[in-house]
């Protein structure tokens, strides 16, 4: 197993640790949420790192593509669910965000499976890449906002962080929707039996 694949596995291994600290409310003053945000940033950084190393040293493998994709989706989805569980965001907004992002990921994965059965490779689109970057910024901001709220800090700093995080999350959801539509429109021939 090469280095990029080990880094992807590290990202997957960080997910249960993120979950642990999120629910570690025995840590006083909301510090657990700051730790959760820091761990998320570390995990998100490994995504850029493994891709950079794989491309630079020609270490791109089928296993690596699989691990990278799974690690990305697990990290984003689990972290999004944690934010929703916290009650930080209004339930209707949180539900819409989760439904759109998870549905898009499932549809794209199924489309890629069909394409693979026809020996066609579907490349990632820019909407999806930008969506990932925006999510990687939004989620740790929301974890920090949650930590501030738990500390009882409901000042201008909290408001700014919360609304920036929420706005970025909504932007990521719109980008996710556009990405899903773009994938389907661009690759509609794959769904044909001809």
Short mmCIF file of C-alpha atoms in Angstrom, two decimals:
data_model
loop_
_atom_site.label_atom_id
_atom_site.label_comp_id
_atom_site.label_asym_id
_atom_site.label_seq_id
_atom_site.Cartn_x
_atom_site.Cartn_y
_atom_site.Cartn_z
CA UNK A 1 0.00 0.00 0.00
CA UNK A 2 1.48 3.32 -1.07
CA UNK A 3 1.70 6.57 0.92
CA UNK A 4 -1.37 8.35 -0.56
CA UNK A 5 -3.53 5.32 0.26
CA UNK A 6 -2.21 5.29 3.83
CA UNK A 7 -3.07 8.98 4.12
CA UNK A 8 -6.61 8.27 2.87
CA UNK A 9 -6.91 5.50 5.47
CA UNK A 10 -5.72 7.97 8.11
CA UNK A 11 -8.56 10.29 7.08
CA UNK A 12 -11.05 7.44 7.54
CA UNK A 13 -9.46 6.59 10.92
CA UNK A 14 -9.90 10.20 12.07
CA UNK A 15 -13.69 10.02 11.60
CA UNK A 16 -14.45 7.97 14.75
CA UNK A 17 -12.10 10.24 16.70
CA UNK A 18 -14.03 13.28 15.42
CA UNK A 19 -17.29 11.60 16.52
CA UNK A 20 -15.82 10.81 19.94
CA UNK A 21 -14.74 14.39 20.63
CA UNK A 22 -18.01 15.80 19.32
CA UNK A 23 -19.93 13.79 21.92
CA UNK A 24 -17.26 14.23 24.64
CA UNK A 25 -19.39 16.76 26.52
CA UNK A 26 -17.52 15.86 29.72
CA UNK A 27 -14.79 18.17 28.37
CA UNK A 28 -15.80 21.55 29.85
CA UNK A 29 -16.69 24.83 28.15
CA UNK A 30 -17.38 23.41 24.70
CA UNK A 31 -13.68 22.71 24.16
CA UNK A 32 -14.66 19.35 22.64
CA UNK A 33 -16.23 21.22 19.69
CA UNK A 34 -13.04 23.21 19.10
CA UNK A 35 -11.10 19.92 19.10
CA UNK A 36 -13.68 18.45 16.69
CA UNK A 37 -13.20 21.42 14.36
CA UNK A 38 -9.41 21.08 14.53
CA UNK A 39 -9.56 17.37 13.77
CA UNK A 40 -11.88 18.06 10.84
CA UNK A 41 -9.37 20.58 9.43
CA UNK A 42 -6.58 18.01 9.81
CA UNK A 43 -8.67 15.33 8.08
CA UNK A 44 -9.66 17.71 5.26
CA UNK A 45 -5.99 18.65 4.78
CA UNK A 46 -5.10 14.99 4.25
CA UNK A 47 -7.47 15.03 1.26
CA UNK A 48 -5.36 17.65 -0.51
CA UNK A 49 -2.14 15.98 0.65
CA UNK A 50 -2.87 12.46 -0.63
CA UNK A 51 -4.02 13.78 -4.03
CA UNK A 52 -0.93 15.98 -4.38
CA UNK A 53 1.47 13.15 -3.51
CA UNK A 54 -0.34 10.66 -5.77
CA UNK A 55 -0.18 12.98 -8.78
CA UNK A 56 3.36 14.30 -8.16
CA UNK A 57 4.94 10.86 -7.75
CA UNK A 58 2.63 9.01 -10.15
CA UNK A 59 1.13 6.90 -7.36
CA UNK A 60 -2.49 7.05 -8.57
CA UNK A 61 -4.12 3.63 -8.11
CA UNK A 62 -7.63 2.20 -8.38
CA UNK A 63 -7.59 1.48 -4.65
CA UNK A 64 -6.48 5.05 -4.01
CA UNK A 65 -9.36 6.50 -6.05
CA UNK A 66 -11.79 4.30 -4.11
CA UNK A 67 -10.34 5.12 -0.67
CA UNK A 68 -10.12 8.84 -1.43
CA UNK A 69 -13.73 9.01 -2.58
CA UNK A 70 -15.04 7.00 0.39
CA UNK A 71 -12.97 9.01 2.88
CA UNK A 72 -14.20 12.33 1.46
CA UNK A 73 -17.85 11.35 1.51
CA UNK A 74 -17.67 9.80 4.98
CA UNK A 75 -15.89 12.80 6.47
CA UNK A 76 -18.31 15.33 4.98
CA UNK A 77 -21.49 13.34 5.63
CA UNK A 78 -20.62 12.34 9.20
CA UNK A 79 -19.57 15.89 10.08
CA UNK A 80 -22.73 17.30 8.53
CA UNK A 81 -24.85 14.84 10.54
CA UNK A 82 -23.02 15.86 13.72
CA UNK A 83 -23.77 19.54 13.07
CA UNK A 84 -27.43 18.64 12.47
CA UNK A 85 -27.53 16.55 15.68
CA UNK A 86 -26.28 19.57 17.62
CA UNK A 87 -29.39 21.57 16.81
CA UNK A 88 -27.22 24.54 15.83
CA UNK A 89 -29.00 24.91 12.50
CA UNK A 90 -32.76 25.11 11.99
CA UNK A 91 -34.13 21.60 11.30
CA UNK A 92 -35.75 22.47 7.97
CA UNK A 93 -32.53 23.98 6.59
CA UNK A 94 -30.39 21.17 8.02
CA UNK A 95 -32.68 18.48 6.57
CA UNK A 96 -32.70 20.10 3.11
CA UNK A 97 -28.90 20.39 3.13
CA UNK A 98 -28.42 16.76 4.17
CA UNK A 99 -30.98 15.40 1.69
CA UNK A 100 -29.54 17.31 -1.27
CA UNK A 101 -25.88 16.57 -0.54
CA UNK A 102 -26.34 12.86 0.27
CA UNK A 103 -28.75 12.32 -2.65
CA UNK A 104 -26.33 13.95 -5.07
CA UNK A 105 -23.49 11.75 -3.84
CA UNK A 106 -25.58 8.57 -4.18
CA UNK A 107 -26.75 9.50 -7.70
CA UNK A 108 -23.22 10.30 -8.86
CA UNK A 109 -21.87 7.07 -7.35
CA UNK A 110 -24.55 5.04 -9.15
CA UNK A 111 -23.84 6.90 -12.40
CA UNK A 112 -20.13 6.14 -12.00
CA UNK A 113 -20.90 2.44 -11.42
CA UNK A 114 -22.97 2.29 -14.61
CA UNK A 115 -20.19 4.12 -16.48
CA UNK A 116 -17.56 1.70 -15.11
CA UNK A 117 -19.63 -1.26 -16.34
CA UNK A 118 -19.34 0.31 -19.82
CA UNK A 119 -15.61 1.02 -19.40
CA UNK A 120 -16.20 4.76 -19.18
CA UNK A 121 -14.52 6.95 -16.57
CA UNK A 122 -16.44 9.96 -15.29
CA UNK A 123 -14.10 12.71 -14.18
CA UNK A 124 -14.92 14.99 -11.26
CA UNK A 125 -16.47 18.32 -12.22
CA UNK A 126 -15.53 21.78 -10.95
CA UNK A 127 -18.85 22.27 -9.16
CA UNK A 128 -18.09 19.19 -7.05
CA UNK A 129 -14.51 20.26 -6.33
CA UNK A 130 -15.56 23.76 -5.28
CA UNK A 131 -18.40 22.27 -3.20
CA UNK A 132 -15.88 20.16 -1.29
CA UNK A 133 -13.67 23.18 -0.58
CA UNK A 134 -16.66 25.24 0.59
CA UNK A 135 -17.85 22.38 2.85
CA UNK A 136 -14.33 21.99 4.26
CA UNK A 137 -14.44 25.66 5.29
CA UNK A 138 -18.08 25.73 6.48
CA UNK A 139 -18.05 22.71 8.80
CA UNK A 140 -15.12 23.67 11.08
CA UNK A 141 -16.52 27.20 11.31
CA UNK A 142 -19.82 25.72 12.51
CA UNK A 143 -18.00 23.47 15.02
CA UNK A 144 -16.26 26.56 16.43
CA UNK A 145 -19.58 28.45 16.54
CA UNK A 146 -21.08 25.53 18.45
CA UNK A 147 -18.15 25.64 20.89
CA UNK A 148 -18.70 29.37 21.46
CA UNK A 149 -22.43 28.81 21.99
CA UNK A 150 -21.71 26.06 24.53
CA UNK A 151 -19.34 28.41 26.35
CA UNK A 152 -22.17 30.92 26.53
CA UNK A 153 -20.46 33.33 24.14
CA UNK A 154 -23.33 34.73 22.08
CA UNK A 155 -21.61 37.87 20.94
CA UNK A 156 -20.90 39.42 17.56
CA UNK A 157 -18.06 36.92 17.03
CA UNK A 158 -20.48 34.00 17.42
CA UNK A 159 -23.02 35.63 15.09
CA UNK A 160 -20.41 36.31 12.42
CA UNK A 161 -19.02 32.76 12.56
CA UNK A 162 -22.47 31.17 12.62
CA UNK A 163 -23.81 33.12 9.64
CA UNK A 164 -20.60 32.68 7.63
CA UNK A 165 -20.68 28.92 8.32
CA UNK A 166 -24.40 28.67 7.50
CA UNK A 167 -24.04 30.73 4.32
CA UNK A 168 -21.14 28.58 3.13
CA UNK A 169 -23.10 25.42 3.92
CA UNK A 170 -26.04 26.68 1.86
CA UNK A 171 -23.61 27.62 -0.95
CA UNK A 172 -22.13 24.10 -0.80
CA UNK A 173 -25.65 22.69 -1.08
CA UNK A 174 -26.40 24.81 -4.17
CA UNK A 175 -23.06 23.77 -5.71
CA UNK A 176 -23.87 20.14 -4.89
CA UNK A 177 -27.22 20.44 -6.68
CA UNK A 178 -25.60 22.11 -9.71
CA UNK A 179 -22.88 19.45 -9.74
CA UNK A 180 -25.47 16.67 -9.70
CA UNK A 181 -27.40 18.23 -12.58
CA UNK A 182 -24.17 18.81 -14.51
CA UNK A 183 -23.07 15.16 -14.07
CA UNK A 184 -26.41 13.84 -15.27
CA UNK A 185 -26.68 16.19 -18.27
CA UNK A 186 -23.05 15.64 -19.34
CA UNK A 187 -23.24 11.86 -18.97
CA UNK A 188 -26.85 11.14 -19.98
CA UNK A 189 -25.68 8.91 -22.85
CA UNK A 190 -24.30 6.48 -20.27
CA UNK A 191 -27.87 5.79 -19.12
CA UNK A 192 -28.85 4.80 -22.65
CA UNK A 193 -28.92 1.11 -23.63
CA UNK A 194 -27.70 1.96 -27.13
#
